[in-house]
């Protein structure tokens, strides 16, 4: 079925089917005894020519969703060498579009849990891992023609700085109560997604660990831009200004990123001043805050190279 669907009894009909939240963990072991571990949640969605299943109850052109689930485990087993979430998503999507004549396109989304190798007495443990916070995500779309789209990202990257942030000069009217400041805490939970420029399976770099390394590179760039240097930091006049600088630095640093989208909610830490009728109990001095995330500011934007589509 094409992207535009089909005409059905005077209606426009579109459909897809798949398997969601297929959880799989994979361990690889090298010759030195080091173990490498990933845990993925895999979502598969197939666009296919299976109209008869809807109109006549004829399932002969359907790929069973249980088969999709089993395919995840089989393909994970077949990956003898360590692969990234992107590599695995590409492998799965390419399998579904090439193995089944009915499938015209496959969309595979993977969320990787942030398991990190632990350090004991200053040494990386060979087989010990702890769960971190932010998650590595990817979406791969493969068409039967071989055309490809790869988008990767980060979810839940929580960052905070206790100074070097302000907010001034915004519109003031009769509903405005927020005071202007050049000294505030800045906290956000970054969600980032970036698209790679590769439009065919043959264009994917053959460099080992390419996608994992680029993920770490981009995460490092986002954090370095947000925080600035370890001693001086960098001033943020607004979340909007910092967001754009983060996006710009990624595109300037990595030619193999075609576009990036950032969501950065302004998670508030409200200054605490307590007073009674007779005296002030607590006077705020950039030291005591009330954390709150409801409601919070919502800021998002995307930055693309000219002629690039996000």
CSV table of C-alpha atoms in Angstrom, one decimal:
chain,number,residue,atom,x,y,z
A,1,UNK,CA,0.0,0.0,0.0
A,2,UNK,CA,1.3,3.4,-0.9
A,3,UNK,CA,1.6,6.4,1.4
A,4,UNK,CA,-1.7,7.8,0.0
A,5,UNK,CA,-3.7,4.7,0.7
A,6,UNK,CA,-6.4,3.3,-1.5
A,7,UNK,CA,-10.0,4.2,-2.4
A,8,UNK,CA,-12.4,1.9,-0.6
A,9,UNK,CA,-16.2,2.2,-1.1
A,10,UNK,CA,-16.0,5.9,-1.6
A,11,UNK,CA,-13.5,6.4,1.3
A,12,UNK,CA,-9.8,6.9,1.5
A,13,UNK,CA,-8.3,4.0,3.4
A,14,UNK,CA,-4.8,3.7,4.9
A,15,UNK,CA,-3.5,1.0,7.2
A,16,UNK,CA,-0.4,-0.5,8.8
A,17,UNK,CA,0.3,-3.1,11.4
A,18,UNK,CA,3.1,-4.2,13.6
A,19,UNK,CA,4.4,-5.2,17.0
A,20,UNK,CA,5.2,-2.8,19.8
A,21,UNK,CA,7.4,-3.0,22.8
A,22,UNK,CA,9.4,-6.1,21.9
A,23,UNK,CA,12.0,-6.2,24.6
A,24,UNK,CA,15.3,-7.8,23.8
A,25,UNK,CA,18.6,-7.9,25.6
A,26,UNK,CA,21.9,-8.9,23.9
A,27,UNK,CA,25.3,-9.8,25.4
A,28,UNK,CA,28.5,-9.9,23.4
A,29,UNK,CA,31.8,-11.2,24.8
A,30,UNK,CA,35.3,-10.4,23.5
A,31,UNK,CA,38.5,-12.5,23.7
A,32,UNK,CA,39.7,-10.6,26.8
A,33,UNK,CA,36.6,-11.5,28.8
A,34,UNK,CA,34.8,-8.1,28.6
A,35,UNK,CA,31.1,-8.3,28.2
A,36,UNK,CA,29.0,-5.8,26.2
A,37,UNK,CA,25.3,-5.4,26.9
A,38,UNK,CA,22.3,-3.7,25.4
A,39,UNK,CA,18.6,-3.7,26.2
A,40,UNK,CA,16.2,-2.5,23.5
A,41,UNK,CA,12.5,-1.9,23.2
A,42,UNK,CA,11.7,-2.5,19.6
A,43,UNK,CA,8.6,-1.2,17.8
A,44,UNK,CA,7.9,-2.5,14.2
A,45,UNK,CA,5.3,-1.1,11.8
A,46,UNK,CA,4.8,-2.5,8.3
A,47,UNK,CA,3.1,-0.9,5.3
A,48,UNK,CA,2.0,-3.8,3.2
A,49,UNK,CA,-0.5,-4.9,0.5
A,50,UNK,CA,-2.9,-6.8,2.7
A,51,UNK,CA,-6.2,-5.1,1.9
A,52,UNK,CA,-8.0,-8.5,1.7
A,53,UNK,CA,-7.5,-9.0,5.4
A,54,UNK,CA,-9.6,-5.9,6.0
A,55,UNK,CA,-12.2,-6.3,3.3
A,56,UNK,CA,-12.7,-10.1,3.1
A,57,UNK,CA,-11.1,-11.6,6.2
A,58,UNK,CA,-8.4,-13.2,4.0
A,59,UNK,CA,-5.2,-13.2,6.0
A,60,UNK,CA,-3.0,-14.8,3.3
A,61,UNK,CA,-1.0,-11.6,2.8
A,62,UNK,CA,-0.5,-10.7,6.4
A,63,UNK,CA,2.8,-11.0,8.3
A,64,UNK,CA,1.7,-12.1,11.8
A,65,UNK,CA,2.8,-9.7,14.5
A,66,UNK,CA,4.0,-12.7,16.5
A,67,UNK,CA,6.3,-13.5,13.6
A,68,UNK,CA,7.7,-9.9,13.8
A,69,UNK,CA,8.4,-10.5,17.5
A,70,UNK,CA,10.2,-13.7,16.9
A,71,UNK,CA,12.2,-12.1,14.1
A,72,UNK,CA,13.6,-9.6,16.6
A,73,UNK,CA,15.1,-12.4,18.7
A,74,UNK,CA,16.4,-14.3,15.7
A,75,UNK,CA,18.1,-11.3,14.2
A,76,UNK,CA,19.6,-10.3,17.6
A,77,UNK,CA,21.1,-13.8,17.8
A,78,UNK,CA,22.5,-13.5,14.2
A,79,UNK,CA,24.4,-10.3,15.2
A,80,UNK,CA,27.7,-12.0,16.1
A,81,UNK,CA,29.4,-8.7,16.5
A,82,UNK,CA,28.3,-5.8,18.6
A,83,UNK,CA,25.8,-3.5,16.8
A,84,UNK,CA,24.2,-0.2,17.5
A,85,UNK,CA,20.4,0.4,17.8
A,86,UNK,CA,20.6,2.1,14.4
A,87,UNK,CA,22.4,-0.9,12.8
A,88,UNK,CA,19.9,-3.3,14.3
A,89,UNK,CA,16.9,-1.2,13.2
A,90,UNK,CA,18.3,-1.0,9.6
A,91,UNK,CA,18.9,-4.8,9.6
A,92,UNK,CA,15.3,-5.5,10.7
A,93,UNK,CA,13.7,-3.0,8.4
A,94,UNK,CA,15.7,-4.3,5.4
A,95,UNK,CA,14.7,-7.9,6.3
A,96,UNK,CA,11.0,-7.1,6.3
A,97,UNK,CA,11.0,-5.2,3.0
A,98,UNK,CA,13.2,-7.7,1.2
A,99,UNK,CA,11.9,-11.0,2.6
A,100,UNK,CA,8.1,-10.3,2.2
A,101,UNK,CA,6.9,-9.3,-1.2
A,102,UNK,CA,3.8,-7.8,0.3
A,103,UNK,CA,5.7,-5.3,2.5
A,104,UNK,CA,6.3,-2.0,0.8
A,105,UNK,CA,8.0,-0.2,3.7
A,106,UNK,CA,9.1,-0.9,7.3
A,107,UNK,CA,9.4,1.5,10.1
A,108,UNK,CA,11.4,0.4,13.1
A,109,UNK,CA,11.7,2.4,16.3
A,110,UNK,CA,14.1,1.4,19.1
A,111,UNK,CA,14.6,2.8,22.5
A,112,UNK,CA,17.8,1.7,24.2
A,113,UNK,CA,18.0,1.6,28.0
A,114,UNK,CA,21.0,3.4,29.4
A,115,UNK,CA,23.0,0.6,30.9
A,116,UNK,CA,26.5,1.8,31.7
A,117,UNK,CA,29.6,-0.2,32.7
A,118,UNK,CA,30.3,0.3,36.4
A,119,UNK,CA,33.7,1.5,37.8
A,120,UNK,CA,35.0,-0.4,40.8
A,121,UNK,CA,38.2,1.0,42.5
A,122,UNK,CA,38.8,3.2,39.4
A,123,UNK,CA,38.6,0.3,37.0
A,124,UNK,CA,35.9,-0.6,34.4
A,125,UNK,CA,34.2,-3.8,35.4
A,126,UNK,CA,34.3,-6.6,32.8
A,127,UNK,CA,30.7,-7.6,33.2
A,128,UNK,CA,29.0,-5.2,35.7
A,129,UNK,CA,26.5,-2.5,34.6
A,130,UNK,CA,24.3,0.1,36.2
A,131,UNK,CA,21.3,1.9,34.8
A,132,UNK,CA,21.8,5.5,33.8
A,133,UNK,CA,19.2,8.1,32.9
A,134,UNK,CA,18.9,9.4,29.4
A,135,UNK,CA,17.9,7.0,26.6
A,136,UNK,CA,19.3,6.5,23.1
A,137,UNK,CA,16.5,6.4,20.5
A,138,UNK,CA,16.3,5.7,16.7
A,139,UNK,CA,13.7,5.5,14.0
A,140,UNK,CA,14.6,3.8,10.7
A,141,UNK,CA,12.3,3.7,7.6
A,142,UNK,CA,13.2,1.4,4.7
A,143,UNK,CA,11.2,1.2,1.5
A,144,UNK,CA,11.3,-1.8,-0.8
A,145,UNK,CA,13.2,0.3,-3.3
A,146,UNK,CA,16.0,0.6,-0.8
A,147,UNK,CA,15.4,4.2,0.1
A,148,UNK,CA,16.3,4.9,3.7
A,149,UNK,CA,15.7,7.4,6.5
A,150,UNK,CA,17.6,7.3,9.8
A,151,UNK,CA,16.7,9.5,12.7
A,152,UNK,CA,18.4,9.2,16.1
A,153,UNK,CA,18.0,11.0,19.4
A,154,UNK,CA,18.3,11.4,23.1
A,155,UNK,CA,15.4,11.3,25.6
A,156,UNK,CA,15.5,12.4,29.2
A,157,UNK,CA,18.8,14.2,29.3
A,158,UNK,CA,18.3,16.1,32.5
A,159,UNK,CA,20.7,19.1,33.0
A,160,UNK,CA,20.8,21.9,35.5
A,161,UNK,CA,23.1,24.8,36.3
A,162,UNK,CA,22.7,26.9,39.5
A,163,UNK,CA,23.8,30.2,38.0
A,164,UNK,CA,24.8,31.9,34.7
A,165,UNK,CA,21.2,32.2,33.6
A,166,UNK,CA,18.7,35.0,33.3
A,167,UNK,CA,15.5,36.2,31.7
A,168,UNK,CA,15.0,39.9,30.9
A,169,UNK,CA,13.3,42.2,28.4
A,170,UNK,CA,10.2,40.0,27.7
A,171,UNK,CA,6.7,41.5,27.0
A,172,UNK,CA,5.1,42.9,30.1
A,173,UNK,CA,1.4,43.5,30.4
A,174,UNK,CA,-1.3,43.5,33.1
A,175,UNK,CA,-1.1,39.7,33.3
A,176,UNK,CA,2.7,39.6,33.8
A,177,UNK,CA,3.9,38.8,37.4
A,178,UNK,CA,7.3,37.3,36.6
A,179,UNK,CA,10.2,39.6,37.7
A,180,UNK,CA,13.2,40.1,35.4
A,181,UNK,CA,16.4,38.6,36.5
A,182,UNK,CA,20.1,38.1,35.5
A,183,UNK,CA,20.5,35.4,38.2
A,184,UNK,CA,18.4,32.3,38.2
A,185,UNK,CA,18.7,28.5,38.2
A,186,UNK,CA,18.3,26.9,34.7
A,187,UNK,CA,17.1,23.3,34.5
A,188,UNK,CA,15.6,21.3,31.6
A,189,UNK,CA,15.1,17.8,30.3
A,190,UNK,CA,16.5,17.7,26.8
A,191,UNK,CA,14.8,15.6,24.1
A,192,UNK,CA,16.9,15.8,20.9
A,193,UNK,CA,16.4,14.0,17.5
A,194,UNK,CA,18.7,14.4,14.5
A,195,UNK,CA,18.4,13.0,11.0
A,196,UNK,CA,21.3,11.6,9.1
A,197,UNK,CA,21.6,12.5,5.4
A,198,UNK,CA,21.9,8.9,4.1
A,199,UNK,CA,19.0,8.1,1.7
A,200,UNK,CA,20.0,4.5,0.7
A,201,UNK,CA,21.3,1.4,2.4
A,202,UNK,CA,24.5,1.6,0.4
A,203,UNK,CA,25.2,5.1,1.8
A,204,UNK,CA,25.5,3.9,5.4
A,205,UNK,CA,29.2,4.3,6.7
A,206,UNK,CA,30.9,0.9,7.1
A,207,UNK,CA,32.9,2.3,10.1
A,208,UNK,CA,32.5,0.0,13.1
A,209,UNK,CA,30.5,1.6,16.0
A,210,UNK,CA,29.8,4.6,13.8
A,211,UNK,CA,26.3,5.4,15.1
A,212,UNK,CA,27.2,4.8,18.8
A,213,UNK,CA,30.2,7.1,18.5
A,214,UNK,CA,28.1,9.8,16.8
A,215,UNK,CA,25.5,9.5,19.5
A,216,UNK,CA,28.1,10.1,22.2
A,217,UNK,CA,29.6,12.9,20.2
A,218,UNK,CA,26.3,14.8,19.9
A,219,UNK,CA,25.4,14.2,23.5
A,220,UNK,CA,28.8,15.7,24.5
A,221,UNK,CA,28.3,18.7,22.2
A,222,UNK,CA,24.8,19.4,23.6
A,223,UNK,CA,26.1,19.3,27.2
A,224,UNK,CA,29.3,21.3,26.6
A,225,UNK,CA,27.2,24.1,24.9
A,226,UNK,CA,24.6,24.1,27.7
A,227,UNK,CA,27.2,24.3,30.5
A,228,UNK,CA,30.1,26.1,29.0
A,229,UNK,CA,33.7,25.8,30.5
A,230,UNK,CA,34.1,24.0,33.8
A,231,UNK,CA,35.3,27.2,35.7
A,232,UNK,CA,33.5,30.1,34.0
A,233,UNK,CA,30.4,28.4,32.5
A,234,UNK,CA,28.4,30.3,29.9
A,235,UNK,CA,25.6,32.8,30.3
A,236,UNK,CA,22.1,31.9,29.1
A,237,UNK,CA,19.8,34.9,28.4
A,238,UNK,CA,16.9,32.4,27.7
A,239,UNK,CA,16.2,28.8,27.1
A,240,UNK,CA,15.5,29.8,23.5
A,241,UNK,CA,18.9,31.3,23.0
A,242,UNK,CA,20.7,28.3,24.6
A,243,UNK,CA,18.6,25.8,22.5
A,244,UNK,CA,19.5,27.5,19.2
A,245,UNK,CA,23.2,27.6,20.2
A,246,UNK,CA,23.1,23.9,21.0
A,247,UNK,CA,21.5,23.0,17.7
A,248,UNK,CA,23.9,25.2,15.8
A,249,UNK,CA,26.9,23.7,17.4
A,250,UNK,CA,25.8,20.2,16.5
A,251,UNK,CA,25.3,21.1,12.8
A,252,UNK,CA,28.6,23.0,12.7
A,253,UNK,CA,30.5,20.1,14.3
A,254,UNK,CA,29.0,17.2,12.4
A,255,UNK,CA,28.6,17.4,8.6
A,256,UNK,CA,26.8,14.0,8.7
A,257,UNK,CA,23.9,15.5,10.6
A,258,UNK,CA,21.3,17.0,8.2
A,259,UNK,CA,18.9,18.5,10.8
A,260,UNK,CA,18.2,18.5,14.5
A,261,UNK,CA,15.1,19.1,16.7
A,262,UNK,CA,15.3,20.0,20.3
A,263,UNK,CA,12.6,20.1,23.0
A,264,UNK,CA,13.7,21.8,26.2
A,265,UNK,CA,11.0,22.4,28.9
A,266,UNK,CA,11.9,25.1,31.4
A,267,UNK,CA,11.7,23.1,34.6
A,268,UNK,CA,11.3,25.7,37.4
A,269,UNK,CA,13.1,26.1,40.7
A,270,UNK,CA,11.2,28.9,42.4
A,271,UNK,CA,13.0,31.2,44.9
A,272,UNK,CA,11.7,30.7,48.4
A,273,UNK,CA,10.9,33.8,50.5
A,274,UNK,CA,8.8,33.1,53.6
A,275,UNK,CA,7.5,35.8,55.9
A,276,UNK,CA,4.9,36.2,58.6
A,277,UNK,CA,3.0,39.3,59.7
A,278,UNK,CA,5.7,40.2,62.2
A,279,UNK,CA,9.0,39.1,60.6
A,280,UNK,CA,10.7,37.4,57.6
A,281,UNK,CA,11.4,33.7,58.3
A,282,UNK,CA,13.4,32.9,55.2
A,283,UNK,CA,15.0,35.5,52.9
A,284,UNK,CA,16.1,34.2,49.5
A,285,UNK,CA,19.7,34.6,48.6
A,286,UNK,CA,20.1,32.4,45.6
A,287,UNK,CA,20.2,29.4,47.9
A,288,UNK,CA,16.7,27.9,48.8
A,289,UNK,CA,14.3,26.9,46.0
A,290,UNK,CA,11.0,25.1,45.6
A,291,UNK,CA,11.4,22.6,42.7
A,292,UNK,CA,8.3,22.2,40.5
A,293,UNK,CA,7.7,20.8,37.1
A,294,UNK,CA,3.9,21.6,36.8
A,295,UNK,CA,3.3,23.8,35.0
A,296,UNK,CA,6.5,24.3,33.1
A,297,UNK,CA,7.6,26.3,30.1
A,298,UNK,CA,7.6,24.5,26.8
A,299,UNK,CA,10.3,25.4,24.3
A,300,UNK,CA,11.2,23.5,21.1
A,301,UNK,CA,12.7,24.3,17.7
A,302,UNK,CA,14.4,22.5,14.8
A,303,UNK,CA,17.4,23.6,12.7
A,304,UNK,CA,18.1,22.1,9.3
A,305,UNK,CA,20.7,22.6,6.6
A,306,UNK,CA,19.2,24.3,3.5
A,307,UNK,CA,17.3,21.7,1.4
A,308,UNK,CA,17.2,19.3,4.3
A,309,UNK,CA,14.0,17.9,5.6
A,310,UNK,CA,13.5,17.2,9.3
